[in-house]
PDB file of C-alpha atoms in Angstrom:
ATOM      1  CA  MET A 208     -12.983 -12.282  -3.996  1.00 55.00           C
ATOM      2  CA  ILE A 209     -12.678  -9.476  -1.466  1.00 53.00           C
ATOM      3  CA  LYS A 210     -15.406  -6.856  -1.783  1.00 53.00           C
ATOM      4  CA  THR A 211     -15.011  -3.276  -0.625  1.00 51.00           C
ATOM      5  CA  ASP A 212     -18.685  -2.322  -0.895  1.00 51.00           C
ATOM      6  CA  MET A 213     -20.272  -4.059   2.111  1.00 49.00           C
ATOM      7  CA  THR A 214     -22.998  -2.070   3.870  1.00 46.00           C
ATOM      8  CA  TYR A 215     -23.216  -1.617   7.638  1.00 42.00           C
ATOM      9  CA  GLN A 216     -26.055  -4.145   7.769  1.00 43.00           C
ATOM     10  CA  ASP A 217     -24.001  -6.674   5.807  1.00 46.00           C
ATOM     11  CA  ILE A 218     -21.084  -6.195   8.181  1.00 44.00           C
ATOM     12  CA  VAL A 219     -22.694  -5.996  11.595  1.00 45.00           C
ATOM     13  CA  TYR A 220     -25.883  -8.010  11.675  1.00 38.00           C
ATOM     14  CA  LYS A 221     -24.094 -11.336  11.778  1.00 43.00           C
ATOM     15  CA  ASP A 222     -23.385 -10.957  15.476  1.00 42.00           C
ATOM     16  CA  THR A 223     -25.506 -13.828  16.812  1.00 36.00           C
ATOM     17  CA  VAL A 224     -22.482 -16.148  16.890  1.00 38.00           C
ATOM     18  CA  TYR A 225     -19.378 -14.067  16.208  1.00 42.00           C
ATOM     19  CA  LYS A 226     -18.570 -13.565  19.885  1.00 45.00           C
ATOM     20  CA  ASP A 227     -17.838 -17.300  20.196  1.00 50.00           C
ATOM     21  CA  SER A 228     -15.290 -17.456  17.386  1.00 89.00           C
ATOM     22  CA  VAL A 229     -11.871 -15.848  17.083  1.00 94.00           C
ATOM     23  CA  TYR A 230     -12.187 -15.739  13.315  1.00 95.00           C
ATOM     24  CA  GLN A 231     -15.712 -14.371  13.292  1.00 95.00           C
ATOM     25  CA  LYS A 232     -14.617 -11.530  15.564  1.00 96.00           C
ATOM     26  CA  ILE A 233     -11.762 -10.747  13.207  1.00 97.00           C
ATOM     27  CA  GLY A 234     -14.145 -10.892  10.256  1.00 97.00           C
ATOM     28  CA  LEU A 235     -16.517  -8.379  11.833  1.00 96.00           C
ATOM     29  CA  THR A 236     -13.979  -5.919  13.186  1.00 97.00           C
ATOM     30  CA  GLY A 237     -11.747  -6.112  10.119  1.00 98.00           C
ATOM     31  CA  ARG A 238     -14.589  -5.187   7.788  1.00 97.00           C
ATOM     32  CA  VAL A 239     -15.796  -2.327   9.973  1.00 97.00           C
ATOM     33  CA  LEU A 240     -12.371  -0.795  10.528  1.00 98.00           C
ATOM     34  CA  GLY A 241     -11.098  -1.481   7.026  1.00 98.00           C
ATOM     35  CA  ALA A 242     -14.055   0.310   5.474  1.00 97.00           C
ATOM     36  CA  LEU A 243     -13.478   3.374   7.653  1.00 98.00           C
ATOM     37  CA  PHE A 244      -9.885   3.676   6.448  1.00 98.00           C
ATOM     38  CA  TYR A 245     -10.601   2.912   2.797  1.00 96.00           C
ATOM     39  CA  CYS A 246     -13.958   4.560   2.056  1.00 95.00           C
ATOM     40  CA  GLU A 247     -15.236   8.094   2.447  1.00 95.00           C
ATOM     41  CA  PRO A 248     -17.203   8.572   5.698  1.00 96.00           C
ATOM     42  CA  ASP A 249     -20.374   9.564   3.839  1.00 94.00           C
ATOM     43  CA  SER A 250     -20.190   6.591   1.461  1.00 95.00           C
ATOM     44  CA  ALA A 251     -22.737   3.777   1.515  1.00 93.00           C
ATOM     45  CA  GLU A 252     -20.098   1.529   3.075  1.00 92.00           C
ATOM     46  CA  CYS A 253     -19.389   3.838   6.018  1.00 96.00           C
ATOM     47  CA  ARG A 254     -22.358   6.128   6.605  1.00 93.00           C
ATOM     48  CA  ASP A 255     -24.188   3.924   9.110  1.00 94.00           C
ATOM     49  CA  ILE A 256     -20.959   2.819  10.784  1.00 96.00           C
ATOM     50  CA  VAL A 257     -20.046   6.443  11.463  1.00 95.00           C
ATOM     51  CA  VAL A 258     -23.480   7.083  12.992  1.00 94.00           C
ATOM     52  CA  GLN A 259     -23.119   4.071  15.299  1.00 94.00           C
ATOM     53  CA  LEU A 260     -19.634   5.070  16.412  1.00 95.00           C
ATOM     54  CA  ARG A 261     -20.731   8.617  17.162  1.00 93.00           C
ATOM     55  CA  ASN A 262     -23.671   7.588  19.352  1.00 91.00           C
ATOM     56  CA  GLY A 263     -21.526   5.440  21.638  1.00 89.00           C
ATOM     57  CA  ALA A 264     -23.667   2.291  21.723  1.00 87.00           C
ATOM     58  CA  TRP A 265     -21.000   0.321  19.851  1.00 93.00           C
ATOM     59  CA  ALA A 266     -18.689   0.174  22.885  1.00 94.00           C
ATOM     60  CA  ALA A 267     -20.860  -2.386  24.684  1.00 92.00           C
ATOM     61  CA  GLU A 268     -20.753  -4.673  21.643  1.00 93.00           C
ATOM     62  CA  TRP A 269     -17.124  -4.335  20.551  1.00 97.00           C
ATOM     63  CA  PRO A 270     -15.516  -7.738  21.113  1.00 96.00           C
ATOM     64  CA  TYR A 271     -12.144  -6.423  22.305  1.00 97.00           C
ATOM     65  CA  GLY A 272     -11.122  -4.268  25.235  1.00 96.00           C
ATOM     66  CA  GLY A 273     -12.748  -3.254  28.496  1.00 95.00           C
ATOM     67  CA  ALA A 274     -14.753  -0.184  29.378  1.00 94.00           C
ATOM     68  CA  ASP A 275     -11.646   1.596  30.657  1.00 95.00           C
ATOM     69  CA  GLU A 276     -10.091   1.258  27.194  1.00 97.00           C
ATOM     70  CA  LEU A 277     -13.161   1.807  25.040  1.00 97.00           C
ATOM     71  CA  MET A 278     -14.863   4.720  26.776  1.00 96.00           C
ATOM     72  CA  PRO A 279     -12.064   7.244  26.053  1.00 96.00           C
ATOM     73  CA  ILE A 280     -12.264   6.176  22.414  1.00 97.00           C
ATOM     74  CA  ALA A 281     -16.039   6.583  22.467  1.00 96.00           C
ATOM     75  CA  THR A 282     -15.512  10.094  23.825  1.00 94.00           C
ATOM     76  CA  LEU A 283     -13.339  10.953  20.821  1.00 95.00           C
ATOM     77  CA  PHE A 284     -15.962   9.653  18.395  1.00 94.00           C
ATOM     78  CA  ALA A 285     -18.652  11.629  20.222  1.00 92.00           C
ATOM     79  CA  ALA A 286     -16.526  14.782  20.000  1.00 89.00           C
ATOM     80  CA  ALA A 287     -16.850  14.490  16.236  1.00 80.00           C
ATOM     81  CA  GLN A 288     -20.649  14.481  16.511  1.00 71.00           C
ATOM     82  CA  SER A 289     -20.923  17.858  14.844  1.00 59.00           C
ATOM     83  CA  ASP A 290     -20.762  18.001  11.066  1.00 53.00           C
ATOM     84  CA  GLN A 291     -17.908  20.437  11.486  1.00 52.00           C
ATOM     85  CA  TYR A 292     -14.923  20.213  13.774  1.00 55.00           C
ATOM     86  CA  GLN A 293     -12.148  22.701  14.393  1.00 55.00           C
ATOM     87  CA  SER A 294      -9.225  20.762  12.962  1.00 53.00           C
ATOM     88  CA  ILE A 295      -5.864  21.187  14.635  1.00 49.00           C
ATOM     89  CA  ALA A 296      -4.353  21.241  11.162  1.00 49.00           C
ATOM     90  CA  HIS A 297      -6.557  24.196  10.220  1.00 49.00           C
ATOM     91  CA  GLN A 298      -6.482  26.230  13.412  1.00 47.00           C
ATOM     92  CA  SER A 299      -5.356  29.800  13.007  1.00 41.00           C
ATOM     93  CA  ALA A 300      -5.769  32.668  15.413  1.00 39.00           C
ATOM     94  CA  ALA A 301      -6.449  34.984  12.498  1.00 38.00           C
ATOM     95  CA  ALA A 302      -8.749  32.828  10.388  1.00 34.00           C
ATOM     96  CA  PRO A 303      -9.880  29.532  11.957  1.00 39.00           C
ATOM     97  CA  LEU A 304     -11.416  27.079   9.496  1.00 44.00           C
ATOM     98  CA  ALA A 305     -14.014  24.437  10.308  1.00 72.00           C
ATOM     99  CA  GLU A 306     -13.407  20.958   8.911  1.00 85.00           C
ATOM    100  CA  THR A 307     -16.089  18.373   8.221  1.00 91.00           C
ATOM    101  CA  LEU A 308     -15.446  14.678   8.697  1.00 93.00           C
ATOM    102  CA  GLU A 309     -15.396  14.260   4.927  1.00 94.00           C
ATOM    103  CA  GLU A 310     -12.797  17.018   4.606  1.00 94.00           C
ATOM    104  CA  ALA A 311     -10.679  15.386   7.294  1.00 95.00           C
ATOM    105  CA  TRP A 312     -10.789  12.076   5.404  1.00 96.00           C
ATOM    106  CA  GLN A 313      -9.747  13.861   2.214  1.00 95.00           C
ATOM    107  CA  ARG A 314      -6.846  15.557   4.000  1.00 95.00           C
ATOM    108  CA  LEU A 315      -5.648  12.375   5.699  1.00 97.00           C
ATOM    109  CA  PHE A 316      -6.084   9.831   2.907  1.00 96.00           C
ATOM    110  CA  ILE A 317      -6.175  11.645  -0.447  1.00 94.00           C
ATOM    111  CA  GLY A 318      -4.443  15.037  -0.350  1.00 90.00           C
ATOM    112  CA  PRO A 319      -3.721  17.259  -2.238  1.00 88.00           C
ATOM    113  CA  TYR A 320      -1.032  18.060   0.322  1.00 90.00           C
ATOM    114  CA  ALA A 321       1.441  15.615   1.856  1.00 93.00           C
ATOM    115  CA  LEU A 322      -0.370  13.053   4.011  1.00 95.00           C
ATOM    116  CA  PRO A 323       0.635  13.176   7.692  1.00 95.00           C
ATOM    117  CA  ALA A 324       0.355   9.386   7.938  1.00 97.00           C
ATOM    118  CA  PRO A 325       0.408   7.669   4.522  1.00 97.00           C
ATOM    119  CA  PRO A 326      -1.734   4.493   4.655  1.00 98.00           C
ATOM    120  CA  TRP A 327       0.446   2.327   2.350  1.00 98.00           C
ATOM    121  CA  GLY A 328       2.837  -0.259   3.708  1.00 98.00           C
ATOM    122  CA  SER A 329       5.664   0.380   1.258  1.00 97.00           C
ATOM    123  CA  VAL A 330       6.060   3.940   2.565  1.00 97.00           C
ATOM    124  CA  TYR A 331       7.233   2.385   5.838  1.00 98.00           C
ATOM    125  CA  LEU A 332       8.850  -0.844   4.636  1.00 97.00           C
ATOM    126  CA  ASP A 333      10.835   0.302   1.598  1.00 95.00           C
ATOM    127  CA  LYS A 334      14.001   2.357   1.901  1.00 93.00           C
ATOM    128  CA  ASP A 335      12.878   4.814  -0.771  1.00 90.00           C
ATOM    129  CA  MET A 336       9.448   5.212   0.909  1.00 92.00           C
ATOM    130  CA  VAL A 337       7.613   4.925  -2.416  1.00 91.00           C
ATOM    131  CA  LEU A 338       4.294   3.475  -3.538  1.00 93.00           C
ATOM    132  CA  PHE A 339       4.357   0.127  -5.342  1.00 93.00           C
ATOM    133  CA  GLY A 340       7.677  -0.694  -3.665  1.00 93.00           C
ATOM    134  CA  ASP A 341       9.292  -4.092  -3.160  1.00 94.00           C
ATOM    135  CA  SER A 342       7.084  -4.854  -0.164  1.00 96.00           C
ATOM    136  CA  THR A 343       3.990  -4.245  -2.305  1.00 96.00           C
ATOM    137  CA  LEU A 344       5.286  -6.672  -4.921  1.00 95.00           C
ATOM    138  CA  LYS A 345       5.947  -9.281  -2.217  1.00 96.00           C
ATOM    139  CA  LEU A 346       2.369  -8.871  -1.000  1.00 97.00           C
ATOM    140  CA  ARG A 347       1.048  -9.158  -4.554  1.00 96.00           C
ATOM    141  CA  ASN A 348       3.043 -12.352  -5.153  1.00 96.00           C
ATOM    142  CA  TRP A 349       1.768 -13.840  -1.901  1.00 97.00           C
ATOM    143  CA  MET A 350      -1.811 -12.982  -2.856  1.00 96.00           C
ATOM    144  CA  GLN A 351      -1.381 -14.734  -6.208  1.00 95.00           C
ATOM    145  CA  GLN A 352       0.079 -17.823  -4.544  1.00 95.00           C
ATOM    146  CA  ARG A 353      -2.805 -17.995  -2.065  1.00 94.00           C
ATOM    147  CA  HIS A 354      -5.470 -17.151  -4.680  1.00 94.00           C
ATOM    148  CA  VAL A 355      -6.522 -13.982  -2.886  1.00 94.00           C
ATOM    149  CA  GLU A 356      -8.188 -11.447  -5.184  1.00 89.00           C
ATOM    150  CA  VAL A 357      -9.311  -7.927  -4.361  1.00 87.00           C
ATOM    151  CA  THR A 358     -11.566  -5.651  -6.379  1.00 83.00           C
ATOM    152  CA  LEU A 359      -9.983  -2.203  -6.595  1.00 83.00           C
ATOM    153  CA  LYS A 360     -11.858   0.969  -7.464  1.00 74.00           C
ATOM    154  CA  GLN A 361      -8.805   2.226  -9.341  1.00 78.00           C
ATOM    155  CA  GLN A 362      -5.216   1.217  -9.972  1.00 83.00           C
ATOM    156  CA  GLU A 363      -3.635   1.524  -6.566  1.00 88.00           C
ATOM    157  CA  PRO A 364      -1.283  -0.406  -4.272  1.00 93.00           C
ATOM    158  CA  GLU A 365      -2.764  -3.458  -2.588  1.00 95.00           C
ATOM    159  CA  ASP A 366      -0.974  -2.578   0.651  1.00 97.00           C
ATOM    160  CA  HIS A 367      -3.390   0.206   1.610  1.00 97.00           C
ATOM    161  CA  PHE A 368      -4.098  -0.238   5.325  1.00 98.00           C
ATOM    162  CA  GLY A 369      -7.871  -0.318   4.859  1.00 97.00           C
ATOM    163  CA  LEU A 370      -7.611  -2.926   2.108  1.00 97.00           C
ATOM    164  CA  LEU A 371      -5.355  -5.100   4.257  1.00 98.00           C
ATOM    165  CA  MET A 372      -7.805  -4.932   7.157  1.00 98.00           C
ATOM    166  CA  MET A 373     -10.626  -6.061   4.855  1.00 97.00           C
ATOM    167  CA  MET A 374      -8.332  -8.716   3.413  1.00 97.00           C
ATOM    168  CA  ALA A 375      -7.699 -10.011   6.928  1.00 98.00           C
ATOM    169  CA  ALA A 376     -11.461 -10.141   7.494  1.00 97.00           C
ATOM    170  CA  TRP A 377     -11.969 -12.087   4.263  1.00 96.00           C
ATOM    171  CA  LEU A 378      -9.229 -14.568   5.129  1.00 96.00           C
ATOM    172  CA  ALA A 379     -10.690 -15.066   8.610  1.00 96.00           C
ATOM    173  CA  GLU A 380     -13.992 -16.041   7.013  1.00 94.00           C
ATOM    174  CA  HIS A 381     -12.743 -18.006   3.990  1.00 94.00           C
ATOM    175  CA  GLN A 382      -9.070 -19.007   4.329  1.00 94.00           C
ATOM    176  CA  PRO A 383      -8.164 -18.736   8.020  1.00 95.00           C
ATOM    177  CA  VAL A 384      -5.038 -20.845   7.583  1.00 96.00           C
ATOM    178  CA  ASP A 385      -3.494 -17.978   5.583  1.00 97.00           C
ATOM    179  CA  LEU A 386      -4.378 -15.197   8.013  1.00 97.00           C
ATOM    180  CA  PRO A 387      -1.346 -15.469  10.344  1.00 97.00           C
ATOM    181  CA  VAL A 388       1.063 -15.000   7.429  1.00 98.00           C
ATOM    182  CA  LEU A 389      -0.774 -11.915   6.181  1.00 98.00           C
ATOM    183  CA  LEU A 390      -0.598 -10.422   9.649  1.00 98.00           C
ATOM    184  CA  ALA A 391       2.976 -11.421  10.444  1.00 98.00           C
ATOM    185  CA  ASP A 392       4.581 -10.510   7.110  1.00 98.00           C
ATOM    186  CA  HIS A 393       2.431  -7.832   5.505  1.00 98.00           C
ATOM    187  CA  LEU A 394       0.359  -5.922   8.080  1.00 98.00           C
ATOM    188  CA  LEU A 395       1.669  -5.969  11.633  1.00 98.00           C
ATOM    189  CA  PRO A 396       5.315  -5.056  10.850  1.00 98.00           C
ATOM    190  CA  TRP A 397       4.289  -1.496   9.956  1.00 98.00           C
ATOM    191  CA  SER A 398       0.708  -1.001  11.127  1.00 98.00           C
ATOM    192  CA  TYR A 399       1.432   0.097  14.705  1.00 98.00           C
ATOM    193  CA  ARG A 400       3.828   2.761  13.428  1.00 98.00           C
ATOM    194  CA  TYR A 401       1.250   3.987  10.931  1.00 98.00           C
ATOM    195  CA  LEU A 402      -1.502   4.098  13.541  1.00 99.00           C
ATOM    196  CA  ALA A 403       0.728   5.969  15.994  1.00 98.00           C
ATOM    197  CA  LEU A 404       1.398   8.618  13.350  1.00 98.00           C
ATOM    198  CA  LEU A 405      -2.294   8.858  12.511  1.00 98.00           C
ATOM    199  CA  GLN A 406      -3.266   9.233  16.150  1.00 96.00           C
ATOM    200  CA  SER A 407      -0.713  11.982  16.789  1.00 96.00           C
ATOM    201  CA  ASP A 408      -1.179  13.910  13.535  1.00 93.00           C
ATOM    202  CA  ALA A 409      -4.811  13.329  12.533  1.00 94.00           C
ATOM    203  CA  GLY A 410      -6.011  16.673  13.875  1.00 93.00           C
ATOM    204  CA  HIS A 411      -9.568  15.325  14.149  1.00 94.00           C
ATOM    205  CA  PRO A 412     -11.082  13.367  17.080  1.00 94.00           C
ATOM    206  CA  PHE A 413     -12.863  10.814  14.894  1.00 96.00           C
ATOM    207  CA  TYR A 414      -9.660   9.626  13.267  1.00 97.00           C
ATOM    208  CA  GLN A 415      -7.733   9.837  16.522  1.00 97.00           C
ATOM    209  CA  GLY A 416     -10.350   7.514  18.001  1.00 97.00           C
ATOM    210  CA  LEU A 417     -10.230   5.264  14.948  1.00 98.00           C
ATOM    211  CA  ALA A 418      -6.449   4.936  15.268  1.00 98.00           C
ATOM    212  CA  GLN A 419      -6.758   4.024  18.949  1.00 98.00           C
ATOM    213  CA  LEU A 420      -9.551   1.502  18.387  1.00 98.00           C
ATOM    214  CA  THR A 421      -7.672  -0.138  15.529  1.00 99.00           C
ATOM    215  CA  THR A 422      -4.457  -0.369  17.553  1.00 99.00           C
ATOM    216  CA  LEU A 423      -6.364  -2.052  20.375  1.00 99.00           C
ATOM    217  CA  THR A 424      -8.081  -4.425  17.967  1.00 99.00           C
ATOM    218  CA  LEU A 425      -4.893  -5.434  16.159  1.00 99.00           C
ATOM    219  CA  ALA A 426      -3.195  -6.151  19.476  1.00 98.00           C
ATOM    220  CA  HIS A 427      -6.017  -8.574  20.310  1.00 98.00           C
ATOM    221  CA  TRP A 428      -5.786 -10.221  16.889  1.00 98.00           C
ATOM    222  CA  GLN A 429      -2.063 -10.672  17.402  1.00 98.00           C
ATOM    223  CA  HIS A 430      -2.530 -12.117  20.883  1.00 98.00           C
ATOM    224  CA  GLU A 431      -5.391 -14.461  20.041  1.00 96.00           C
ATOM    225  CA  LEU A 432      -3.657 -15.886  16.958  1.00 97.00           C
ATOM    226  CA  GLN A 433      -0.222 -15.843  18.658  1.00 97.00           C
ATOM    227  CA  VAL A 434       1.336 -13.997  15.732  1.00 97.00           C
ATOM    228  CA  THR A 435       4.872 -12.624  15.893  1.00 97.00           C
ATOM    229  CA  PRO A 436       5.415  -9.773  13.414  1.00 96.00           C
ATOM    230  CA  ALA A 437       8.382 -10.148  11.092  1.00 96.00           C
ATOM    231  CA  GLY A 438      11.367  -8.128  12.220  1.00 93.00           C
ATOM    232  CA  VAL A 439      11.893  -5.368   9.685  1.00 94.00           C
ATOM    233  CA  GLU A 440      13.410  -1.908   9.548  1.00 92.00           C
ATOM    234  CA  LEU A 441      10.925   0.925   9.264  1.00 96.00           C
ATOM    235  CA  TYR A 442      11.911   3.950   7.218  1.00 92.00           C
ATOM    236  CA  ARG A 443       9.240   6.367   8.407  1.00 91.00           C
TER     237      ARG A 443
END
């Protein structure tokens, strides 16, 4: 059973041995990053993670990437230190509006307006770019075959990027034999495109940094597990 309500302490303070295991590193980073995409930044799941990312100390402990790659990302997180940030999406010479991190999350992941980078796989993998598309059903069938269950807060597609990152973490810790298939068939084929859109259109340094850190992390997962993403056509 995949939980979406882990606290920062639950996620991070298992680091005495994770650096020596490919799967333990995936478990840690997948839970941290997945929570940041799926949960509100001021939620119990994310609040402490956000604080750690903003203060910069995380970069020395992150298991992937060198200082030359991580420090620019840390700079983006630090730029979001203030409770309010002048969002690119909200800039106006006549009436500039300040945007909190929580407001940025709402704009990027909930709405009410069109999302600049929708976080659901079927938007990219299905010709009609709809939710609950054929690719979602394929993921659901695979989950049933592999006895993978996820607790959802509401009825929503299972192919939400944050959920898939947490699913990858759970598989790394409980069913590692199934992890390469999840990555190759259901996550990696569209995730780099999604993250590129998020980085370019987020309009907020925290989520620009999150997109960069997640791209870097996924590339290391792919390399360490020697996963080749399925060749598919992307429609967005």
